[in-house]
Amino acid sequence: DFSGMKSLTSIPGNQTGLATGFTVSHFYLSPGKTARMEEFLMEHRLSLSPFIQGTWAALLEIYLQQDQIVYGMVTTGRSIPIAGIEHMSGHSINILPMLVPISKKKPLLDYFKDIRDLQTEWTRHEYTQVDQIYEWLDLSGDYPLFDHYLVIQNLDSAAGEIRGKKRDEASWKRKSELLFSKMDYPLRIDVFSGYEYCFVFHYYLSSFNTPAMKGLMNNFQALIETIIENPHQTFEEWTKLVDTD
């Protein structure tokens, strides 16, 4: 249900400037924190996607003070209950908006489980065309539904990371520049699982301020690590730990 969308969620650090081209920044969780994160997800019966989405939505709420957050999510388009769909060939990837309502008084684990349920419902519509969403919302096609999107990757080695081996930062940067030299939106965030979870931000310099983006990334990492250490708190208690100054 996209009817609750009020306006574009604009990323902090968004700018219109004279800079050109795009850049890539990334951070890793250490092997120990990665292992603890996987234990956390297993213990609370959460998958990686709602965990990342919930943390990202919370971070934007901290900066923007909005009661709902909208961002794009990539879907493979292969979760529809059609016999043999996993064997179908051809392009099926879609990028659709995800609307996350924020309830600050909720226990943190309940918040993540709500997003898990939201994603289950959202997946039922992953075949929806963006044009159809514009029609439902009575919006012009040149109005941006979101200015960034998340991609939860399932390939351990896609970020230049081989489980149990040392990461190769320079190699990853080179691969990144080749893979994502063109993007349809100002910002793309990829999350790679593996020996160390890797979070990669690709963004156009004409749209985002690099120092502000680095600060956003640092706070994203801090929120993730804080959840792992203490999931038994409210959304409000959790987000008060982040300093946006």
PDB file of C-alpha atoms in Angstrom:
ATOM      1  CA  ASP A   1       0.000   0.000   0.000  1.00  0.00           C
ATOM      2  CA  PHE A   2       1.765   3.153  -1.214  1.00  0.00           C
ATOM      3  CA  SER A   3      -1.153   5.465  -0.436  1.00  0.00           C
ATOM      4  CA  GLY A   4       0.515   6.717   2.744  1.00  0.00           C
ATOM      5  CA  MET A   5       3.422   8.270   0.878  1.00  0.00           C
ATOM      6  CA  LYS A   6       3.478  11.978   1.593  1.00  0.00           C
ATOM      7  CA  SER A   7       6.717  13.240   0.109  1.00  0.00           C
ATOM      8  CA  LEU A   8      10.194  12.336  -0.957  1.00  0.00           C
ATOM      9  CA  THR A   9      12.563  11.280   1.827  1.00  0.00           C
ATOM     10  CA  SER A  10      15.604  13.351   0.962  1.00  0.00           C
ATOM     11  CA  ILE A  11      18.963  12.107   2.228  1.00  0.00           C
ATOM     12  CA  PRO A  12      20.929  14.415   4.578  1.00  0.00           C
ATOM     13  CA  GLY A  13      23.821  15.917   2.638  1.00  0.00           C
ATOM     14  CA  ASN A  14      21.758  16.210  -0.532  1.00  0.00           C
ATOM     15  CA  GLN A  15      23.024  19.136  -2.572  1.00  0.00           C
ATOM     16  CA  THR A  16      22.984  20.656  -6.004  1.00  0.00           C
ATOM     17  CA  GLY A  17      26.486  21.639  -6.966  1.00  0.00           C
ATOM     18  CA  LEU A  18      29.030  21.888  -9.715  1.00  0.00           C
ATOM     19  CA  ALA A  19      30.862  18.643  -8.887  1.00  0.00           C
ATOM     20  CA  THR A  20      30.669  15.913 -11.514  1.00  0.00           C
ATOM     21  CA  GLY A  21      31.108  12.166 -11.627  1.00  0.00           C
ATOM     22  CA  PHE A  22      30.430   9.684  -8.862  1.00  0.00           C
ATOM     23  CA  THR A  23      32.366   8.204  -6.005  1.00  0.00           C
ATOM     24  CA  VAL A  24      32.280   5.124  -3.792  1.00  0.00           C
ATOM     25  CA  SER A  25      32.745   4.812  -0.039  1.00  0.00           C
ATOM     26  CA  HIS A  26      32.391   1.739   2.118  1.00  0.00           C
ATOM     27  CA  PHE A  27      32.859   0.299   5.571  1.00  0.00           C
ATOM     28  CA  TYR A  28      33.179  -3.203   7.008  1.00  0.00           C
ATOM     29  CA  LEU A  29      31.985  -4.820  10.189  1.00  0.00           C
ATOM     30  CA  SER A  30      34.841  -6.685  11.844  1.00  0.00           C
ATOM     31  CA  PRO A  31      34.736 -10.501  11.765  1.00  0.00           C
ATOM     32  CA  GLY A  32      33.757 -10.563  15.442  1.00  0.00           C
ATOM     33  CA  LYS A  33      30.922  -8.074  15.002  1.00  0.00           C
ATOM     34  CA  THR A  34      29.787  -9.837  11.841  1.00  0.00           C
ATOM     35  CA  ALA A  35      29.559 -13.123  13.759  1.00  0.00           C
ATOM     36  CA  ARG A  36      27.671 -11.388  16.586  1.00  0.00           C
ATOM     37  CA  MET A  37      25.278  -9.820  14.067  1.00  0.00           C
ATOM     38  CA  GLU A  38      24.513 -13.213  12.526  1.00  0.00           C
ATOM     39  CA  GLU A  39      23.889 -14.644  16.003  1.00  0.00           C
ATOM     40  CA  PHE A  40      21.540 -11.750  16.737  1.00  0.00           C
ATOM     41  CA  LEU A  41      19.561 -12.319  13.539  1.00  0.00           C
ATOM     42  CA  MET A  42      19.283 -16.048  14.202  1.00  0.00           C
ATOM     43  CA  GLU A  43      18.308 -15.587  17.847  1.00  0.00           C
ATOM     44  CA  HIS A  44      15.469 -13.195  16.999  1.00  0.00           C
ATOM     45  CA  ARG A  45      14.395 -14.925  13.780  1.00  0.00           C
ATOM     46  CA  LEU A  46      15.168 -11.968  11.572  1.00  0.00           C
ATOM     47  CA  SER A  47      16.678 -11.999   8.107  1.00  0.00           C
ATOM     48  CA  LEU A  48      19.283  -9.499   6.973  1.00  0.00           C
ATOM     49  CA  SER A  49      16.979  -7.398   4.801  1.00  0.00           C
ATOM     50  CA  PRO A  50      14.491  -6.134   7.445  1.00  0.00           C
ATOM     51  CA  PHE A  51      17.377  -5.559   9.841  1.00  0.00           C
ATOM     52  CA  ILE A  52      19.237  -3.344   7.362  1.00  0.00           C
ATOM     53  CA  GLN A  53      16.064  -1.592   6.241  1.00  0.00           C
ATOM     54  CA  GLY A  54      14.980  -0.885   9.801  1.00  0.00           C
ATOM     55  CA  THR A  55      18.364   0.512  10.741  1.00  0.00           C
ATOM     56  CA  TRP A  56      18.535   2.700   7.645  1.00  0.00           C
ATOM     57  CA  ALA A  57      14.995   4.017   8.149  1.00  0.00           C
ATOM     58  CA  ALA A  58      15.807   4.780  11.794  1.00  0.00           C
ATOM     59  CA  LEU A  59      18.926   6.697  10.798  1.00  0.00           C
ATOM     60  CA  LEU A  60      16.967   8.858   8.370  1.00  0.00           C
ATOM     61  CA  GLU A  61      14.328   9.473  11.041  1.00  0.00           C
ATOM     62  CA  ILE A  62      17.049  10.741  13.386  1.00  0.00           C
ATOM     63  CA  TYR A  63      18.213  13.278  10.824  1.00  0.00           C
ATOM     64  CA  LEU A  64      14.881  14.239   9.297  1.00  0.00           C
ATOM     65  CA  GLN A  65      12.394  13.809  12.167  1.00  0.00           C
ATOM     66  CA  GLN A  66       9.760  12.302   9.854  1.00  0.00           C
ATOM     67  CA  ASP A  67       7.105   9.833  10.993  1.00  0.00           C
ATOM     68  CA  GLN A  68       7.535   7.806   7.821  1.00  0.00           C
ATOM     69  CA  ILE A  69      10.555   7.078   5.661  1.00  0.00           C
ATOM     70  CA  VAL A  70      10.569   6.178   1.969  1.00  0.00           C
ATOM     71  CA  TYR A  71      13.452   4.604   0.065  1.00  0.00           C
ATOM     72  CA  GLY A  72      13.812   2.257  -2.881  1.00  0.00           C
ATOM     73  CA  MET A  73      14.446  -1.482  -2.612  1.00  0.00           C
ATOM     74  CA  VAL A  74      15.726  -3.797  -5.310  1.00  0.00           C
ATOM     75  CA  THR A  75      13.741  -6.978  -5.835  1.00  0.00           C
ATOM     76  CA  THR A  76      14.677  -9.925  -8.023  1.00  0.00           C
ATOM     77  CA  GLY A  77      11.054 -10.335  -9.077  1.00  0.00           C
ATOM     78  CA  ARG A  78      11.256 -14.089  -8.533  1.00  0.00           C
ATOM     79  CA  SER A  79       9.281 -14.515  -5.317  1.00  0.00           C
ATOM     80  CA  ILE A  80       5.897 -14.630  -7.032  1.00  0.00           C
ATOM     81  CA  PRO A  81       4.218 -18.043  -6.463  1.00  0.00           C
ATOM     82  CA  ILE A  82       4.340 -19.141 -10.097  1.00  0.00           C
ATOM     83  CA  ALA A  83       5.457 -22.673 -10.903  1.00  0.00           C
ATOM     84  CA  GLY A  84       8.956 -22.727 -12.424  1.00  0.00           C
ATOM     85  CA  ILE A  85       9.643 -18.993 -11.936  1.00  0.00           C
ATOM     86  CA  GLU A  86      13.086 -19.756 -10.490  1.00  0.00           C
ATOM     87  CA  HIS A  87      14.043 -21.297 -13.839  1.00  0.00           C
ATOM     88  CA  MET A  88      12.746 -18.465 -16.009  1.00  0.00           C
ATOM     89  CA  SER A  89      15.329 -16.508 -17.972  1.00  0.00           C
ATOM     90  CA  GLY A  90      15.348 -12.825 -18.723  1.00  0.00           C
ATOM     91  CA  HIS A  91      15.344  -9.560 -16.793  1.00  0.00           C
ATOM     92  CA  SER A  92      13.066  -9.482 -13.724  1.00  0.00           C
ATOM     93  CA  ILE A  93      14.798  -7.030 -11.381  1.00  0.00           C
ATOM     94  CA  ASN A  94      12.648  -4.170 -10.152  1.00  0.00           C
ATOM     95  CA  ILE A  95      13.232  -1.144  -7.891  1.00  0.00           C
ATOM     96  CA  LEU A  96      10.174  -0.154  -5.866  1.00  0.00           C
ATOM     97  CA  PRO A  97       9.524   2.253  -3.000  1.00  0.00           C
ATOM     98  CA  MET A  98       9.361   0.948   0.559  1.00  0.00           C
ATOM     99  CA  LEU A  99       7.371   2.980   3.084  1.00  0.00           C
ATOM    100  CA  VAL A 100       8.375   2.497   6.745  1.00  0.00           C
ATOM    101  CA  PRO A 101       6.225   4.055   9.484  1.00  0.00           C
ATOM    102  CA  ILE A 102       8.150   5.147  12.580  1.00  0.00           C
ATOM    103  CA  SER A 103       6.836   4.501  16.100  1.00  0.00           C
ATOM    104  CA  LYS A 104       9.363   5.805  18.625  1.00  0.00           C
ATOM    105  CA  LYS A 105       7.788   4.194  21.687  1.00  0.00           C
ATOM    106  CA  LYS A 106       7.894   0.674  20.274  1.00  0.00           C
ATOM    107  CA  PRO A 107      10.350  -1.943  21.569  1.00  0.00           C
ATOM    108  CA  LEU A 108      13.186  -2.258  19.089  1.00  0.00           C
ATOM    109  CA  LEU A 109      12.616  -5.929  18.330  1.00  0.00           C
ATOM    110  CA  ASP A 110       8.930  -5.282  17.616  1.00  0.00           C
ATOM    111  CA  TYR A 111       9.949  -2.520  15.235  1.00  0.00           C
ATOM    112  CA  PHE A 112      12.164  -4.892  13.246  1.00  0.00           C
ATOM    113  CA  LYS A 113       9.513  -7.604  13.192  1.00  0.00           C
ATOM    114  CA  ASP A 114       7.002  -5.069  11.841  1.00  0.00           C
ATOM    115  CA  ILE A 115       9.405  -4.316   8.988  1.00  0.00           C
ATOM    116  CA  ARG A 116       9.789  -8.034   8.371  1.00  0.00           C
ATOM    117  CA  ASP A 117       6.002  -8.245   7.990  1.00  0.00           C
ATOM    118  CA  LEU A 118       5.987  -5.132   5.785  1.00  0.00           C
ATOM    119  CA  GLN A 119       8.549  -6.701   3.509  1.00  0.00           C
ATOM    120  CA  THR A 120       6.508  -9.877   3.229  1.00  0.00           C
ATOM    121  CA  GLU A 121       3.540  -7.825   2.049  1.00  0.00           C
ATOM    122  CA  TRP A 122       5.747  -5.674  -0.202  1.00  0.00           C
ATOM    123  CA  THR A 123       7.153  -8.787  -1.883  1.00  0.00           C
ATOM    124  CA  ARG A 124       3.665  -9.739  -3.027  1.00  0.00           C
ATOM    125  CA  HIS A 125       3.755  -6.654  -5.268  1.00  0.00           C
ATOM    126  CA  GLU A 126       7.344  -6.898  -6.496  1.00  0.00           C
ATOM    127  CA  TYR A 127       6.165  -7.299 -10.083  1.00  0.00           C
ATOM    128  CA  THR A 128       4.365  -3.906  -9.962  1.00  0.00           C
ATOM    129  CA  GLN A 129       5.475  -1.385 -12.562  1.00  0.00           C
ATOM    130  CA  VAL A 130       6.569   2.027 -11.293  1.00  0.00           C
ATOM    131  CA  ASP A 131       4.177   3.679 -13.772  1.00  0.00           C
ATOM    132  CA  GLN A 132       1.312   1.948 -11.973  1.00  0.00           C
ATOM    133  CA  ILE A 133       2.438   3.415  -8.637  1.00  0.00           C
ATOM    134  CA  TYR A 134       2.457   6.923 -10.129  1.00  0.00           C
ATOM    135  CA  GLU A 135      -1.076   6.326 -11.333  1.00  0.00           C
ATOM    136  CA  TRP A 136      -2.248   5.107  -7.911  1.00  0.00           C
ATOM    137  CA  LEU A 137      -0.721   8.163  -6.228  1.00  0.00           C
ATOM    138  CA  ASP A 138      -1.934  10.565  -8.918  1.00  0.00           C
ATOM    139  CA  LEU A 139       1.591  11.885  -9.393  1.00  0.00           C
ATOM    140  CA  SER A 140       3.443  13.145 -12.421  1.00  0.00           C
ATOM    141  CA  GLY A 141       6.009  10.721 -13.822  1.00  0.00           C
ATOM    142  CA  ASP A 142       8.801  13.268 -13.309  1.00  0.00           C
ATOM    143  CA  TYR A 143       8.220  13.353  -9.527  1.00  0.00           C
ATOM    144  CA  PRO A 144      10.897  11.220  -7.792  1.00  0.00           C
ATOM    145  CA  LEU A 145       9.399   8.582  -5.504  1.00  0.00           C
ATOM    146  CA  PHE A 146      12.802   8.191  -3.844  1.00  0.00           C
ATOM    147  CA  ASP A 147      16.339   9.468  -4.376  1.00  0.00           C
ATOM    148  CA  HIS A 148      18.201   6.351  -3.253  1.00  0.00           C
ATOM    149  CA  TYR A 149      17.788   2.608  -2.959  1.00  0.00           C
ATOM    150  CA  LEU A 150      19.099  -0.402  -1.047  1.00  0.00           C
ATOM    151  CA  VAL A 151      20.421  -3.655  -2.496  1.00  0.00           C
ATOM    152  CA  ILE A 152      20.853  -6.674  -0.213  1.00  0.00           C
ATOM    153  CA  GLN A 153      23.406  -8.802  -2.030  1.00  0.00           C
ATOM    154  CA  ASN A 154      23.642 -12.556  -1.583  1.00  0.00           C
ATOM    155  CA  LEU A 155      27.078 -13.090  -3.118  1.00  0.00           C
ATOM    156  CA  ASP A 156      29.805 -13.413  -0.493  1.00  0.00           C
ATOM    157  CA  SER A 157      32.579 -12.648  -2.954  1.00  0.00           C
ATOM    158  CA  ALA A 158      30.888  -9.803  -4.789  1.00  0.00           C
ATOM    159  CA  ALA A 159      32.626  -7.147  -2.718  1.00  0.00           C
ATOM    160  CA  GLY A 160      36.092  -8.543  -3.277  1.00  0.00           C
ATOM    161  CA  GLU A 161      35.690 -10.484  -0.041  1.00  0.00           C
ATOM    162  CA  ILE A 162      36.513 -14.184   0.266  1.00  0.00           C
ATOM    163  CA  ARG A 163      35.381 -15.830   3.480  1.00  0.00           C
ATOM    164  CA  GLY A 164      38.324 -16.383   5.810  1.00  0.00           C
ATOM    165  CA  LYS A 165      40.746 -14.303   3.734  1.00  0.00           C
ATOM    166  CA  LYS A 166      41.952 -10.740   4.052  1.00  0.00           C
ATOM    167  CA  ARG A 167      39.886  -8.183   2.150  1.00  0.00           C
ATOM    168  CA  ASP A 168      41.442  -6.368  -0.781  1.00  0.00           C
ATOM    169  CA  GLU A 169      40.283  -2.751  -0.507  1.00  0.00           C
ATOM    170  CA  ALA A 170      41.951  -1.518  -3.721  1.00  0.00           C
ATOM    171  CA  SER A 171      40.563  -4.429  -5.732  1.00  0.00           C
ATOM    172  CA  TRP A 172      37.056  -3.815  -4.409  1.00  0.00           C
ATOM    173  CA  LYS A 173      37.237  -0.136  -5.367  1.00  0.00           C
ATOM    174  CA  ARG A 174      38.289  -1.026  -8.917  1.00  0.00           C
ATOM    175  CA  LYS A 175      35.518  -3.608  -9.287  1.00  0.00           C
ATOM    176  CA  SER A 176      33.044  -1.150  -7.833  1.00  0.00           C
ATOM    177  CA  GLU A 177      33.897   1.540 -10.341  1.00  0.00           C
ATOM    178  CA  LEU A 178      33.395  -0.902 -13.209  1.00  0.00           C
ATOM    179  CA  LEU A 179      30.171  -2.412 -11.906  1.00  0.00           C
ATOM    180  CA  PHE A 180      28.387   0.794 -10.942  1.00  0.00           C
ATOM    181  CA  SER A 181      29.753   3.408 -13.318  1.00  0.00           C
ATOM    182  CA  LYS A 182      26.180   4.337 -14.229  1.00  0.00           C
ATOM    183  CA  MET A 183      23.223   4.643 -11.854  1.00  0.00           C
ATOM    184  CA  ASP A 184      19.637   5.740 -12.339  1.00  0.00           C
ATOM    185  CA  TYR A 185      19.395   7.328  -8.870  1.00  0.00           C
ATOM    186  CA  PRO A 186      21.744   9.658  -6.963  1.00  0.00           C
ATOM    187  CA  LEU A 187      22.633   7.040  -4.314  1.00  0.00           C
ATOM    188  CA  ARG A 188      22.848   3.245  -4.249  1.00  0.00           C
ATOM    189  CA  ILE A 189      23.661   1.312  -1.066  1.00  0.00           C
ATOM    190  CA  ASP A 190      24.801  -2.307  -1.371  1.00  0.00           C
ATOM    191  CA  VAL A 191      25.111  -4.672   1.583  1.00  0.00           C
ATOM    192  CA  PHE A 192      27.273  -7.772   1.124  1.00  0.00           C
ATOM    193  CA  SER A 193      27.337 -10.676   3.562  1.00  0.00           C
ATOM    194  CA  GLY A 194      30.465 -12.721   4.143  1.00  0.00           C
ATOM    195  CA  TYR A 195      33.386 -13.047   6.521  1.00  0.00           C
ATOM    196  CA  GLU A 196      33.012  -9.320   7.164  1.00  0.00           C
ATOM    197  CA  TYR A 197      29.761  -7.581   6.213  1.00  0.00           C
ATOM    198  CA  CYS A 198      30.510  -4.848   3.691  1.00  0.00           C
ATOM    199  CA  PHE A 199      28.398  -1.706   3.181  1.00  0.00           C
ATOM    200  CA  VAL A 200      29.052   0.154  -0.070  1.00  0.00           C
ATOM    201  CA  PHE A 201      27.736   3.629  -0.929  1.00  0.00           C
ATOM    202  CA  HIS A 202      27.832   4.784  -4.559  1.00  0.00           C
ATOM    203  CA  TYR A 203      26.686   8.354  -5.131  1.00  0.00           C
ATOM    204  CA  TYR A 204      26.854  11.206  -7.570  1.00  0.00           C
ATOM    205  CA  LEU A 205      28.971  14.134  -6.432  1.00  0.00           C
ATOM    206  CA  SER A 206      26.490  16.534  -7.991  1.00  0.00           C
ATOM    207  CA  SER A 207      23.845  15.281  -5.560  1.00  0.00           C
ATOM    208  CA  PHE A 208      25.584  14.500  -2.270  1.00  0.00           C
ATOM    209  CA  ASN A 209      28.140  16.172  -0.085  1.00  0.00           C
ATOM    210  CA  THR A 210      30.960  13.712   0.673  1.00  0.00           C
ATOM    211  CA  PRO A 211      31.736  14.820   4.282  1.00  0.00           C
ATOM    212  CA  ALA A 212      28.029  14.626   5.153  1.00  0.00           C
ATOM    213  CA  MET A 213      27.799  11.196   3.521  1.00  0.00           C
ATOM    214  CA  LYS A 214      30.771   9.947   5.535  1.00  0.00           C
ATOM    215  CA  GLY A 215      29.081  11.150   8.728  1.00  0.00           C
ATOM    216  CA  LEU A 216      25.900   9.366   7.724  1.00  0.00           C
ATOM    217  CA  MET A 217      27.847   6.153   7.142  1.00  0.00           C
ATOM    218  CA  ASN A 218      29.590   6.398  10.520  1.00  0.00           C
ATOM    219  CA  ASN A 219      26.256   6.766  12.272  1.00  0.00           C
ATOM    220  CA  PHE A 220      24.781   3.888  10.262  1.00  0.00           C
ATOM    221  CA  GLN A 221      27.586   1.644  11.474  1.00  0.00           C
ATOM    222  CA  ALA A 222      27.182   2.881  15.057  1.00  0.00           C
ATOM    223  CA  LEU A 223      23.463   2.076  15.029  1.00  0.00           C
ATOM    224  CA  ILE A 224      24.084  -1.440  13.712  1.00  0.00           C
ATOM    225  CA  GLU A 225      26.670  -2.169  16.373  1.00  0.00           C
ATOM    226  CA  THR A 226      24.493  -0.692  19.130  1.00  0.00           C
ATOM    227  CA  ILE A 227      21.559  -2.948  18.225  1.00  0.00           C
ATOM    228  CA  ILE A 228      23.761  -6.018  18.314  1.00  0.00           C
ATOM    229  CA  GLU A 229      24.943  -5.167  21.816  1.00  0.00           C
ATOM    230  CA  ASN A 230      21.547  -4.234  23.266  1.00  0.00           C
ATOM    231  CA  PRO A 231      18.384  -5.107  21.318  1.00  0.00           C
ATOM    232  CA  HIS A 232      16.189  -4.839  24.431  1.00  0.00           C
ATOM    233  CA  GLN A 233      15.394  -1.140  24.287  1.00  0.00           C
ATOM    234  CA  THR A 234      12.843   1.100  22.652  1.00  0.00           C
ATOM    235  CA  PHE A 235      13.304   2.734  19.278  1.00  0.00           C
ATOM    236  CA  GLU A 236      13.567   6.104  21.030  1.00  0.00           C
ATOM    237  CA  GLU A 237      16.259   4.931  23.468  1.00  0.00           C
ATOM    238  CA  TRP A 238      18.256   3.405  20.623  1.00  0.00           C
ATOM    239  CA  THR A 239      18.230   6.436  18.338  1.00  0.00           C
ATOM    240  CA  LYS A 240      19.150   8.868  21.127  1.00  0.00           C
ATOM    241  CA  LEU A 241      22.633   7.355  21.053  1.00  0.00           C
ATOM    242  CA  VAL A 242      23.420   8.932  17.666  1.00  0.00           C
ATOM    243  CA  ASP A 243      24.929  12.401  17.467  1.00  0.00           C
ATOM    244  CA  THR A 244      24.053  14.227  14.231  1.00  0.00           C
ATOM    245  CA  ASP A 245      26.020  17.397  15.014  1.00  0.00           C
TER     246      ASP A 245
END
